[in-house]
Amino acid sequence: MNNPRPPRIALFAGSFDPFTIGHQSIVDRGLEIFDRIVIGIGVNAGKKGWLPVEERKNSIERIYTGNNRVKVIEFDCLTTEAARREEARFLLRGVRSAADFEYERTLADINRNLSGIETVLIYALPCYASVSSSVVRELASYGADIRPYLPVPPPHKEE
Ligand code: ADP
């Protein structure tokens, strides 16, 4: 009997500070390509984020409640090491602009050199190309309404 092919698992790593509708769109479209996506929140011990990591993790988990193809983790190691632990053979990233593209190429090269892992890039939908966590943080610092940029979790289902 043929061995079934191993599941295609991708690690979508980022700061997700906060997780935006742009990130959500990359995950949703990535699920058309991959069997499972692990959303990995990269934690840097020396760098305090805007939102506490636990809060970022909880809010992403709420969005994907009931979707057993999506998992959320935190990691404080090399991205390639986090991918190895999760048995992810691919890294998933989003590209909004030429600047993103150049940056992602460097990361993809480094990660491929480190571990042979391939990076799969998905272009941002035009409607999300200007959405970034940093813009959301900036707007929030002036008290602007940031809800249009944040995913809406599915409604809570009564048992
Ligand atoms: P990092 O600090 O690693 O860049 P981010 O959380 O800012 O982490 O982004 C994670 C990934 O999501 C990156 O590949 C980034 O290019 C992508 N991304 C961010 N915002 C968007 C968006 N609006 N549309 C598509 N991809 C995006």
Tab-separated table of N, CA and C and ligand atoms in Angstrom:
chain	number	residue	atom	x	y	z
A	1	MET	N	0.843	-1.202	0.000
A	1	MET	CA	0.000	0.000	0.000
A	1	MET	C	0.881	1.255	0.000
A	2	ASN	N	0.467	2.266	-0.771
A	2	ASN	CA	1.257	3.510	-0.777
A	2	ASN	C	1.117	4.235	0.550
A	3	ASN	N	2.228	4.815	0.977
A	3	ASN	CA	2.136	5.661	2.167
A	3	ASN	C	1.357	6.913	1.792
A	4	PRO	N	0.438	7.365	2.670
A	4	PRO	CA	-0.225	8.626	2.355
A	4	PRO	C	0.814	9.742	2.412
A	5	ARG	N	0.615	10.781	1.572
A	5	ARG	CA	1.622	11.855	1.605
A	5	ARG	C	1.526	12.592	2.941
A	6	PRO	N	2.674	13.048	3.447
A	6	PRO	CA	2.611	13.769	4.725
A	6	PRO	C	1.797	15.049	4.547
A	7	PRO	N	1.100	15.462	5.606
A	7	PRO	CA	0.298	16.690	5.451
A	7	PRO	C	1.199	17.880	5.113
A	8	ARG	N	0.677	18.744	4.286
A	8	ARG	CA	1.422	19.968	3.968
A	8	ARG	C	1.120	20.990	5.049
A	9	ILE	N	2.131	21.217	5.882
A	9	ILE	CA	1.960	22.156	6.993
A	9	ILE	C	2.841	23.371	6.725
A	10	ALA	N	2.268	24.557	6.880
A	10	ALA	CA	3.045	25.789	6.715
A	10	ALA	C	3.052	26.561	8.029
A	11	LEU	N	4.199	27.127	8.321
A	11	LEU	CA	4.292	28.033	9.468
A	11	LEU	C	4.172	29.462	8.948
A	12	PHE	N	3.176	30.173	9.438
A	12	PHE	CA	3.020	31.599	9.111
A	12	PHE	C	3.530	32.356	10.334
A	13	ALA	N	4.770	32.807	10.233
A	13	ALA	CA	5.407	33.445	11.387
A	13	ALA	C	5.363	34.955	11.249
A	14	GLY	N	5.231	35.624	12.361
A	14	GLY	CA	5.234	37.079	12.346
A	14	GLY	C	5.133	37.612	13.757
A	15	SER	N	5.044	38.927	13.851
A	15	SER	CA	4.873	39.540	15.173
A	15	SER	C	3.385	39.612	15.526
A	16	PHE	N	2.566	39.844	14.513
A	16	PHE	CA	1.106	39.900	14.688
A	16	PHE	C	0.729	40.811	15.864
A	17	ASP	N	1.292	41.994	15.839
A	17	ASP	CA	1.144	42.928	16.963
A	17	ASP	C	0.463	44.220	16.502
A	18	PRO	N	-0.837	44.191	16.159
A	18	PRO	CA	-1.780	43.078	16.290
A	18	PRO	C	-1.942	42.308	14.967
A	19	PHE	N	-2.688	41.176	15.045
A	19	PHE	CA	-3.103	40.380	13.885
A	19	PHE	C	-4.188	41.165	13.170
A	20	THR	N	-3.977	41.441	11.888
A	20	THR	CA	-4.916	42.301	11.143
A	20	THR	C	-5.732	41.499	10.118
A	21	ILE	N	-6.655	42.198	9.466
A	21	ILE	CA	-7.429	41.560	8.394
A	21	ILE	C	-6.514	41.165	7.233
A	22	GLY	N	-5.373	41.845	7.111
A	22	GLY	CA	-4.405	41.460	6.073
A	22	GLY	C	-3.797	40.100	6.387
A	23	HIS	N	-3.420	39.897	7.649
A	23	HIS	CA	-2.888	38.586	8.060
A	23	HIS	C	-3.955	37.502	7.875
A	24	GLN	N	-5.172	37.831	8.292
A	24	GLN	CA	-6.266	36.848	8.188
A	24	GLN	C	-6.455	36.407	6.737
A	25	SER	N	-6.365	37.362	5.840
A	25	SER	CA	-6.559	37.051	4.425
A	25	SER	C	-5.465	36.086	3.929
A	26	ILE	N	-4.237	36.281	4.400
A	26	ILE	CA	-3.146	35.380	3.986
A	26	ILE	C	-3.403	33.963	4.531
A	27	VAL	N	-3.862	33.873	5.771
A	27	VAL	CA	-4.154	32.546	6.344
A	27	VAL	C	-5.289	31.890	5.558
A	28	ASP	N	-6.365	32.632	5.327
A	28	ASP	CA	-7.521	32.052	4.631
A	28	ASP	C	-7.132	31.563	3.242
A	29	ARG	N	-6.336	32.354	2.548
A	29	ARG	CA	-5.939	31.948	1.187
A	29	ARG	C	-4.898	30.837	1.245
A	30	GLY	N	-4.076	30.865	2.283
A	30	GLY	CA	-3.084	29.802	2.460
A	30	GLY	C	-3.740	28.446	2.694
A	31	LEU	N	-4.925	28.474	3.291
A	31	LEU	CA	-5.629	27.210	3.560
A	31	LEU	C	-6.113	26.536	2.268
A	32	GLU	N	-6.092	27.283	1.166
A	32	GLU	CA	-6.404	26.681	-0.143
A	32	GLU	C	-5.211	25.864	-0.651
A	33	ILE	N	-4.046	26.156	-0.104
A	33	ILE	CA	-2.807	25.514	-0.592
A	33	ILE	C	-2.325	24.435	0.380
A	34	PHE	N	-2.421	24.746	1.675
A	34	PHE	CA	-1.847	23.866	2.697
A	34	PHE	C	-2.948	23.109	3.447
A	35	ASP	N	-2.559	21.938	3.976
A	35	ASP	CA	-3.518	21.172	4.776
A	35	ASP	C	-3.725	21.842	6.130
A	36	ARG	N	-2.591	22.327	6.669
A	36	ARG	CA	-2.677	22.981	7.983
A	36	ARG	C	-1.755	24.188	8.014
A	37	ILE	N	-2.159	25.185	8.783
A	37	ILE	CA	-1.309	26.363	8.966
A	37	ILE	C	-1.091	26.579	10.457
A	38	VAL	N	0.173	26.722	10.816
A	38	VAL	CA	0.517	27.073	12.192
A	38	VAL	C	0.862	28.563	12.184
A	39	ILE	N	0.112	29.344	12.936
A	39	ILE	CA	0.411	30.774	13.054
A	39	ILE	C	1.380	30.913	14.224
A	40	GLY	N	2.581	31.349	13.943
A	40	GLY	CA	3.620	31.416	14.976
A	40	GLY	C	3.919	32.855	15.349
A	41	ILE	N	3.679	33.183	16.612
A	41	ILE	CA	3.970	34.544	17.082
A	41	ILE	C	5.402	34.551	17.585
A	42	GLY	N	6.242	35.246	16.867
A	42	GLY	CA	7.660	35.320	17.239
A	42	GLY	C	7.826	36.238	18.440
A	43	VAL	N	8.438	35.705	19.485
A	43	VAL	CA	8.609	36.478	20.709
A	43	VAL	C	10.088	36.757	20.896
A	44	ASN	N	10.389	38.023	21.105
A	44	ASN	CA	11.773	38.421	21.312
A	44	ASN	C	11.909	38.893	22.757
A	45	ALA	N	12.689	38.128	23.539
A	45	ALA	CA	12.783	38.394	24.986
A	45	ALA	C	13.158	39.847	25.271
A	46	GLY	N	14.012	40.421	24.423
A	46	GLY	CA	14.479	41.786	24.692
A	46	GLY	C	13.515	42.851	24.204
A	47	LYS	N	12.479	42.462	23.472
A	47	LYS	CA	11.599	43.458	22.846
A	47	LYS	C	10.169	43.289	23.328
A	48	LYS	N	9.708	44.314	24.025
A	48	LYS	CA	8.330	44.233	24.507
A	48	LYS	C	7.426	44.714	23.374
A	49	GLY	N	6.379	43.953	23.111
A	49	GLY	CA	5.485	44.340	22.026
A	49	GLY	C	4.460	45.362	22.490
A	50	TRP	N	3.562	45.685	21.580
A	50	TRP	CA	2.469	46.607	21.897
A	50	TRP	C	1.411	45.850	22.702
A	51	LEU	N	0.952	44.714	22.166
A	51	LEU	CA	0.017	43.859	22.906
A	51	LEU	C	0.798	42.733	23.566
A	52	PRO	N	0.419	42.338	24.788
A	52	PRO	CA	1.070	41.169	25.385
A	52	PRO	C	0.866	39.946	24.489
A	53	VAL	N	1.879	39.081	24.464
A	53	VAL	CA	1.829	37.928	23.562
A	53	VAL	C	0.595	37.057	23.827
A	54	GLU	N	0.261	36.880	25.110
A	54	GLU	CA	-0.902	36.057	25.456
A	54	GLU	C	-2.170	36.605	24.815
A	55	GLU	N	-2.275	37.930	24.829
A	55	GLU	CA	-3.460	38.586	24.261
A	55	GLU	C	-3.517	38.376	22.744
A	56	ARG	N	-2.324	38.497	22.113
A	56	ARG	CA	-2.274	38.265	20.660
A	56	ARG	C	-2.701	36.833	20.356
A	57	LYS	N	-2.179	35.906	21.158
A	57	LYS	CA	-2.463	34.478	20.917
A	57	LYS	C	-3.960	34.205	21.109
A	58	ASN	N	-4.501	34.704	22.218
A	58	ASN	CA	-5.928	34.457	22.487
A	58	ASN	C	-6.812	35.028	21.395
A	59	SER	N	-6.476	36.228	20.931
A	59	SER	CA	-7.379	36.826	19.939
A	59	SER	C	-7.277	36.091	18.610
A	60	ILE	N	-6.094	35.592	18.257
A	60	ILE	CA	-5.999	34.830	16.996
A	60	ILE	C	-6.744	33.502	17.150
A	61	GLU	N	-6.592	32.878	18.319
A	61	GLU	CA	-7.291	31.595	18.545
A	61	GLU	C	-8.800	31.764	18.450
A	62	ARG	N	-9.290	32.905	18.956
A	62	ARG	CA	-10.737	33.152	18.901
A	62	ARG	C	-11.232	33.205	17.449
A	63	ILE	N	-10.413	33.798	16.576
A	63	ILE	CA	-10.819	33.925	15.166
A	63	ILE	C	-10.968	32.544	14.522
A	64	TYR	N	-10.085	31.633	14.921
A	64	TYR	CA	-10.071	30.310	14.265
A	64	TYR	C	-10.684	29.213	15.138
A	65	THR	N	-11.483	29.614	16.102
A	65	THR	CA	-12.173	28.632	16.946
A	65	THR	C	-12.893	27.618	16.064
A	66	GLY	N	-12.700	26.343	16.360
A	66	GLY	CA	-13.432	25.307	15.627
A	66	GLY	C	-12.774	24.931	14.311
A	67	ASN	N	-11.719	25.607	13.933
A	67	ASN	CA	-11.019	25.257	12.685
A	67	ASN	C	-9.785	24.444	13.057
A	68	ASN	N	-9.886	23.128	12.886
A	68	ASN	CA	-8.767	22.302	13.355
A	68	ASN	C	-7.602	22.263	12.371
A	69	ARG	N	-7.680	23.079	11.323
A	69	ARG	CA	-6.538	23.176	10.394
A	69	ARG	C	-5.626	24.343	10.749
A	70	VAL	N	-6.031	25.104	11.751
A	70	VAL	CA	-5.210	26.259	12.155
A	70	VAL	C	-4.837	26.124	13.618
A	71	LYS	N	-3.552	26.337	13.886
A	71	LYS	CA	-3.056	26.264	15.262
A	71	LYS	C	-2.243	27.532	15.520
A	72	VAL	N	-2.245	27.994	16.757
A	72	VAL	CA	-1.483	29.209	17.091
A	72	VAL	C	-0.434	28.864	18.135
A	73	ILE	N	0.795	29.271	17.887
A	73	ILE	CA	1.876	29.029	18.856
A	73	ILE	C	2.653	30.323	19.087
A	74	GLU	N	3.417	30.330	20.162
A	74	GLU	CA	4.427	31.386	20.352
A	74	GLU	C	5.766	30.696	20.202
A	75	PHE	N	6.762	31.424	19.721
A	75	PHE	CA	8.096	30.821	19.688
A	75	PHE	C	9.154	31.880	19.945
A	76	ASP	N	10.246	31.437	20.588
A	76	ASP	CA	11.329	32.392	20.877
A	76	ASP	C	12.658	31.835	20.367
A	77	CYS	N	12.544	31.095	19.252
A	77	CYS	CA	13.735	30.494	18.642
A	77	CYS	C	13.775	30.933	17.180
A	78	LEU	N	14.724	30.386	16.435
A	78	LEU	CA	14.759	30.661	15.002
A	78	LEU	C	13.453	30.162	14.363
A	79	THR	N	13.002	30.878	13.356
A	79	THR	CA	11.768	30.472	12.668
A	79	THR	C	11.906	29.053	12.114
A	80	THR	N	13.090	28.730	11.600
A	80	THR	CA	13.293	27.396	11.024
A	80	THR	C	13.186	26.321	12.104
A	81	GLU	N	13.609	26.647	13.310
A	81	GLU	CA	13.528	25.692	14.417
A	81	GLU	C	12.053	25.496	14.823
A	82	ALA	N	11.310	26.606	14.860
A	82	ALA	CA	9.877	26.506	15.182
A	82	ALA	C	9.171	25.659	14.119
A	83	ALA	N	9.559	25.842	12.858
A	83	ALA	CA	8.942	25.061	11.776
A	83	ALA	C	9.268	23.578	11.960
A	84	ARG	N	10.506	23.270	12.301
A	84	ARG	CA	10.902	21.868	12.493
A	84	ARG	C	10.069	21.225	13.599
A	85	ARG	N	9.927	21.954	14.718
A	85	ARG	CA	9.143	21.423	15.845
A	85	ARG	C	7.705	21.139	15.456
A	86	GLU	N	7.164	21.982	14.571
A	86	GLU	CA	5.752	21.831	14.163
A	86	GLU	C	5.599	20.931	12.941
A	87	GLU	N	6.715	20.372	12.482
A	87	GLU	CA	6.729	19.520	11.281
A	87	GLU	C	6.209	20.278	10.057
A	88	ALA	N	6.475	21.585	10.042
A	88	ALA	CA	6.067	22.408	8.902
A	88	ALA	C	7.190	22.372	7.875
A	89	ARG	N	6.853	22.031	6.649
A	89	ARG	CA	7.867	21.962	5.595
A	89	ARG	C	7.897	23.241	4.771
A	90	PHE	N	7.020	24.184	5.099
A	90	PHE	CA	6.954	25.434	4.352
A	90	PHE	C	6.777	26.614	5.310
A	91	LEU	N	7.298	27.742	4.868
A	91	LEU	CA	7.014	28.998	5.574
A	91	LEU	C	6.066	29.776	4.672
A	92	LEU	N	5.060	30.358	5.262
A	92	LEU	CA	4.101	31.168	4.504
A	92	LEU	C	4.324	32.628	4.882
A	93	ARG	N	4.368	33.504	3.884
A	93	ARG	CA	4.514	34.934	4.150
A	93	ARG	C	3.654	35.714	3.163
A	94	GLY	N	3.344	36.928	3.527
A	94	GLY	CA	2.547	37.797	2.649
A	94	GLY	C	3.416	38.909	2.087
A	95	VAL	N	3.071	39.355	0.885
A	95	VAL	CA	3.837	40.432	0.232
A	95	VAL	C	2.882	41.545	-0.170
A	96	ARG	N	3.155	42.763	0.307
A	96	ARG	CA	2.298	43.895	-0.025
A	96	ARG	C	2.908	44.811	-1.066
A	97	SER	N	4.231	44.843	-1.104
A	97	SER	CA	4.904	45.883	-1.888
A	97	SER	C	6.270	45.394	-2.325
A	98	ALA	N	6.937	46.218	-3.134
A	98	ALA	CA	8.293	45.871	-3.569
A	98	ALA	C	9.224	45.798	-2.359
A	99	ALA	N	8.988	46.665	-1.394
A	99	ALA	CA	9.842	46.654	-0.190
A	99	ALA	C	9.676	45.325	0.551
A	100	ASP	N	8.431	44.884	0.708
A	100	ASP	CA	8.180	43.580	1.339
A	100	ASP	C	8.893	42.487	0.550
A	101	PHE	N	8.797	42.587	-0.774
A	101	PHE	CA	9.340	41.540	-1.631
A	101	PHE	C	10.838	41.374	-1.403
A	102	GLU	N	11.570	42.482	-1.354
A	102	GLU	CA	13.031	42.422	-1.155
A	102	GLU	C	13.346	41.837	0.225
A	103	TYR	N	12.617	42.292	1.218
A	103	TYR	CA	12.832	41.818	2.583
A	103	TYR	C	12.557	40.317	2.668
A	104	GLU	N	11.451	39.904	2.044
A	104	GLU	CA	11.064	38.491	2.106
A	104	GLU	C	12.057	37.615	1.356
A	105	ARG	N	12.656	38.167	0.304
A	105	ARG	CA	13.638	37.373	-0.428
A	105	ARG	C	14.835	37.057	0.475
A	106	THR	N	15.293	38.069	1.216
A	106	THR	CA	16.422	37.864	2.127
A	106	THR	C	16.071	36.803	3.169
A	107	LEU	N	14.900	36.964	3.771
A	107	LEU	CA	14.483	35.985	4.791
A	107	LEU	C	14.384	34.583	4.197
A	108	ALA	N	13.787	34.495	3.005
A	108	ALA	CA	13.599	33.179	2.374
A	108	ALA	C	14.956	32.537	2.091
A	109	ASP	N	15.907	33.340	1.615
A	109	ASP	CA	17.252	32.805	1.325
A	109	ASP	C	17.919	32.304	2.598
A	110	ILE	N	17.847	33.127	3.646
A	110	ILE	CA	18.492	32.749	4.905
A	110	ILE	C	17.869	31.468	5.445
A	111	ASN	N	16.550	31.415	5.441
A	111	ASN	CA	15.873	30.243	6.003
A	111	ASN	C	16.124	28.988	5.169
A	112	ARG	N	16.218	29.155	3.835
A	112	ARG	CA	16.518	27.995	2.981
A	112	ARG	C	17.944	27.518	3.241
A	113	ASN	N	18.856	28.482	3.409
A	113	ASN	CA	20.249	28.095	3.694
A	113	ASN	C	20.373	27.399	5.044
A	114	LEU	N	19.570	27.856	5.999
A	114	LEU	CA	19.655	27.272	7.347
A	114	LEU	C	19.136	25.847	7.380
A	115	SER	N	18.030	25.607	6.675
A	115	SER	CA	17.377	24.312	6.881
A	115	SER	C	16.772	23.693	5.630
A	116	GLY	N	16.919	24.357	4.496
A	116	GLY	CA	16.339	23.810	3.267
A	116	GLY	C	14.844	24.091	3.136
A	117	ILE	N	14.269	24.761	4.112
A	117	ILE	CA	12.820	25.001	4.070
A	117	ILE	C	12.479	26.019	2.966
A	118	GLU	N	11.366	25.775	2.288
A	118	GLU	CA	10.930	26.696	1.235
A	118	GLU	C	9.914	27.690	1.786
A	119	THR	N	9.990	28.904	1.257
A	119	THR	CA	9.022	29.938	1.641
A	119	THR	C	8.031	30.125	0.501
A	120	VAL	N	6.767	30.172	0.839
A	120	VAL	CA	5.720	30.420	-0.157
A	120	VAL	C	5.139	31.801	0.122
A	121	LEU	N	5.183	32.650	-0.901
A	121	LEU	CA	4.677	34.017	-0.742
A	121	LEU	C	3.307	34.145	-1.380
A	122	ILE	N	2.435	34.840	-0.709
A	122	ILE	CA	1.124	35.154	-1.286
A	122	ILE	C	1.000	36.681	-1.348
A	123	TYR	N	0.618	37.165	-2.527
A	123	TYR	CA	0.428	38.615	-2.668
A	123	TYR	C	-0.782	39.068	-1.875
A	124	ALA	N	-0.635	40.208	-1.226
A	124	ALA	CA	-1.779	40.807	-0.529
A	124	ALA	C	-2.861	41.138	-1.541
A	125	LEU	N	-4.104	40.965	-1.158
A	125	LEU	CA	-5.188	41.476	-1.996
A	125	LEU	C	-5.059	42.995	-2.011
A	126	PRO	N	-5.351	43.634	-3.154
A	126	PRO	CA	-5.205	45.089	-3.228
A	126	PRO	C	-5.905	45.821	-2.069
A	127	CYS	N	-7.051	45.301	-1.643
A	127	CYS	CA	-7.787	46.004	-0.579
A	127	CYS	C	-7.075	45.942	0.766
A	128	TYR	N	-6.087	45.057	0.910
A	128	TYR	CA	-5.364	44.946	2.186
A	128	TYR	C	-3.919	45.415	2.081
A	129	ALA	N	-3.529	45.875	0.900
A	129	ALA	CA	-2.105	46.158	0.675
A	129	ALA	C	-1.580	47.291	1.559
A	130	SER	N	-2.480	48.135	2.057
A	130	SER	CA	-2.006	49.238	2.909
A	130	SER	C	-2.251	48.971	4.381
A	131	VAL	N	-2.691	47.768	4.702
A	131	VAL	CA	-2.960	47.442	6.109
A	131	VAL	C	-1.698	46.868	6.729
A	132	SER	N	-1.294	47.440	7.848
A	132	SER	CA	-0.126	46.889	8.546
A	132	SER	C	-0.335	47.049	10.043
A	133	SER	N	0.326	46.192	10.794
A	133	SER	CA	0.214	46.283	12.254
A	133	SER	C	0.724	47.639	12.730
A	134	SER	N	1.784	48.146	12.073
A	134	SER	CA	2.351	49.414	12.556
A	134	SER	C	1.371	50.562	12.344
A	135	VAL	N	0.642	50.556	11.233
A	135	VAL	CA	-0.361	51.613	11.013
A	135	VAL	C	-1.464	51.502	12.065
A	136	VAL	N	-1.865	50.272	12.367
A	136	VAL	CA	-2.911	50.076	13.384
A	136	VAL	C	-2.432	50.619	14.736
A	137	ARG	N	-1.195	50.327	15.079
A	137	ARG	CA	-0.654	50.826	16.374
A	137	ARG	C	-0.620	52.347	16.394
A	138	GLU	N	-0.219	52.919	15.272
A	138	GLU	CA	-0.140	54.382	15.160
A	138	GLU	C	-1.535	54.998	15.331
A	139	LEU	N	-2.514	54.427	14.626
A	139	LEU	CA	-3.888	54.948	14.742
A	139	LEU	C	-4.372	54.842	16.181
A	140	ALA	N	-4.089	53.684	16.804
A	140	ALA	CA	-4.547	53.467	18.183
A	140	ALA	C	-3.926	54.494	19.122
A	141	SER	N	-2.684	54.874	18.841
A	141	SER	CA	-2.010	55.818	19.748
A	141	SER	C	-2.689	57.187	19.717
A	142	TYR	N	-3.449	57.469	18.638
A	142	TYR	CA	-4.184	58.734	18.558
A	142	TYR	C	-5.659	58.538	18.900
A	143	GLY	N	-5.974	57.347	19.383
A	143	GLY	CA	-7.354	57.091	19.799
A	143	GLY	C	-8.312	56.844	18.650
A	144	ALA	N	-7.783	56.582	17.447
A	144	ALA	CA	-8.674	56.339	16.301
A	144	ALA	C	-9.282	54.937	16.410
A	145	ASP	N	-10.391	54.754	15.700
A	145	ASP	CA	-11.075	53.450	15.713
A	145	ASP	C	-10.286	52.468	14.832
A	146	ILE	N	-9.746	51.427	15.449
A	146	ILE	CA	-8.934	50.471	14.677
A	146	ILE	C	-9.735	49.228	14.290
A	147	ARG	N	-10.990	49.193	14.715
A	147	ARG	CA	-11.777	47.973	14.450
A	147	ARG	C	-11.869	47.598	12.970
A	148	PRO	N	-11.909	48.577	12.051
A	148	PRO	CA	-11.989	48.178	10.635
A	148	PRO	C	-10.800	47.331	10.173
A	149	TYR	N	-9.715	47.370	10.921
A	149	TYR	CA	-8.505	46.645	10.489
A	149	TYR	C	-8.322	45.312	11.207
A	150	LEU	N	-9.212	45.052	12.149
A	150	LEU	CA	-9.055	43.835	12.953
A	150	LEU	C	-10.121	42.806	12.565
A	151	PRO	N	-9.732	41.511	12.493
A	151	PRO	CA	-10.712	40.487	12.142
A	151	PRO	C	-11.829	40.420	13.177
A	152	VAL	N	-12.985	40.024	12.696
A	152	VAL	CA	-14.129	39.851	13.600
A	152	VAL	C	-14.206	38.370	13.956
A	153	PRO	N	-14.109	38.018	15.243
A	153	PRO	CA	-14.203	36.594	15.594
A	153	PRO	C	-15.602	36.076	15.302
A	154	PRO	N	-15.736	34.780	14.996
A	154	PRO	CA	-17.076	34.242	14.735
A	154	PRO	C	-17.932	34.363	15.980
A	155	PRO	N	-19.271	34.477	15.812
A	155	PRO	CA	-20.118	34.622	16.998
A	155	PRO	C	-20.016	33.391	17.881
A	156	HIS	N	-20.150	33.612	19.172
A	156	HIS	CA	-20.088	32.512	20.136
A	156	HIS	C	-21.297	31.610	19.940
A	157	LYS	N	-21.054	30.291	19.796
A	157	LYS	CA	-22.179	29.362	19.575
A	157	LYS	C	-22.608	28.777	20.909
A	158	GLU	N	-23.929	28.819	21.165
A	158	GLU	CA	-24.458	28.188	22.384
A	158	GLU	C	-24.473	26.686	22.164
A	159	GLU	N	-24.131	25.927	23.208
A	159	GLU	CA	-24.158	24.443	23.084
A	159	GLU	C	-25.589	23.955	23.025
B	1	ADP	P1	7.060	40.573	10.767
B	1	ADP	O1	7.464	41.374	11.962
B	1	ADP	O2	7.682	39.209	10.702
B	1	ADP	O3	7.123	41.297	9.434
B	1	ADP	P2	4.190	40.921	10.679
B	1	ADP	O4	3.256	40.474	11.732
B	1	ADP	O5	4.287	42.385	10.429
B	1	ADP	O6	5.551	40.249	11.070
B	1	ADP	O7	3.828	40.222	9.293
B	1	ADP	C1	3.831	38.840	9.130
B	1	ADP	C2	3.687	38.517	7.648
B	1	ADP	O8	2.430	39.000	7.179
B	1	ADP	C3	4.748	39.173	6.756
B	1	ADP	O9	5.059	38.279	5.694
B	1	ADP	C4	4.039	40.378	6.194
B	1	ADP	O10	4.562	40.759	4.935
B	1	ADP	C5	2.629	39.821	6.055
B	1	ADP	N1	1.619	40.874	6.077
B	1	ADP	C6	1.449	41.846	6.987
B	1	ADP	N2	0.395	42.617	6.684
B	1	ADP	C7	-0.124	42.109	5.534
B	1	ADP	C8	-1.222	42.474	4.684
B	1	ADP	N3	-1.968	43.542	4.929
B	1	ADP	N4	-1.459	41.718	3.585
B	1	ADP	C9	-0.673	40.661	3.318
B	1	ADP	N5	0.387	40.264	4.050
B	1	ADP	C10	0.656	40.990	5.146
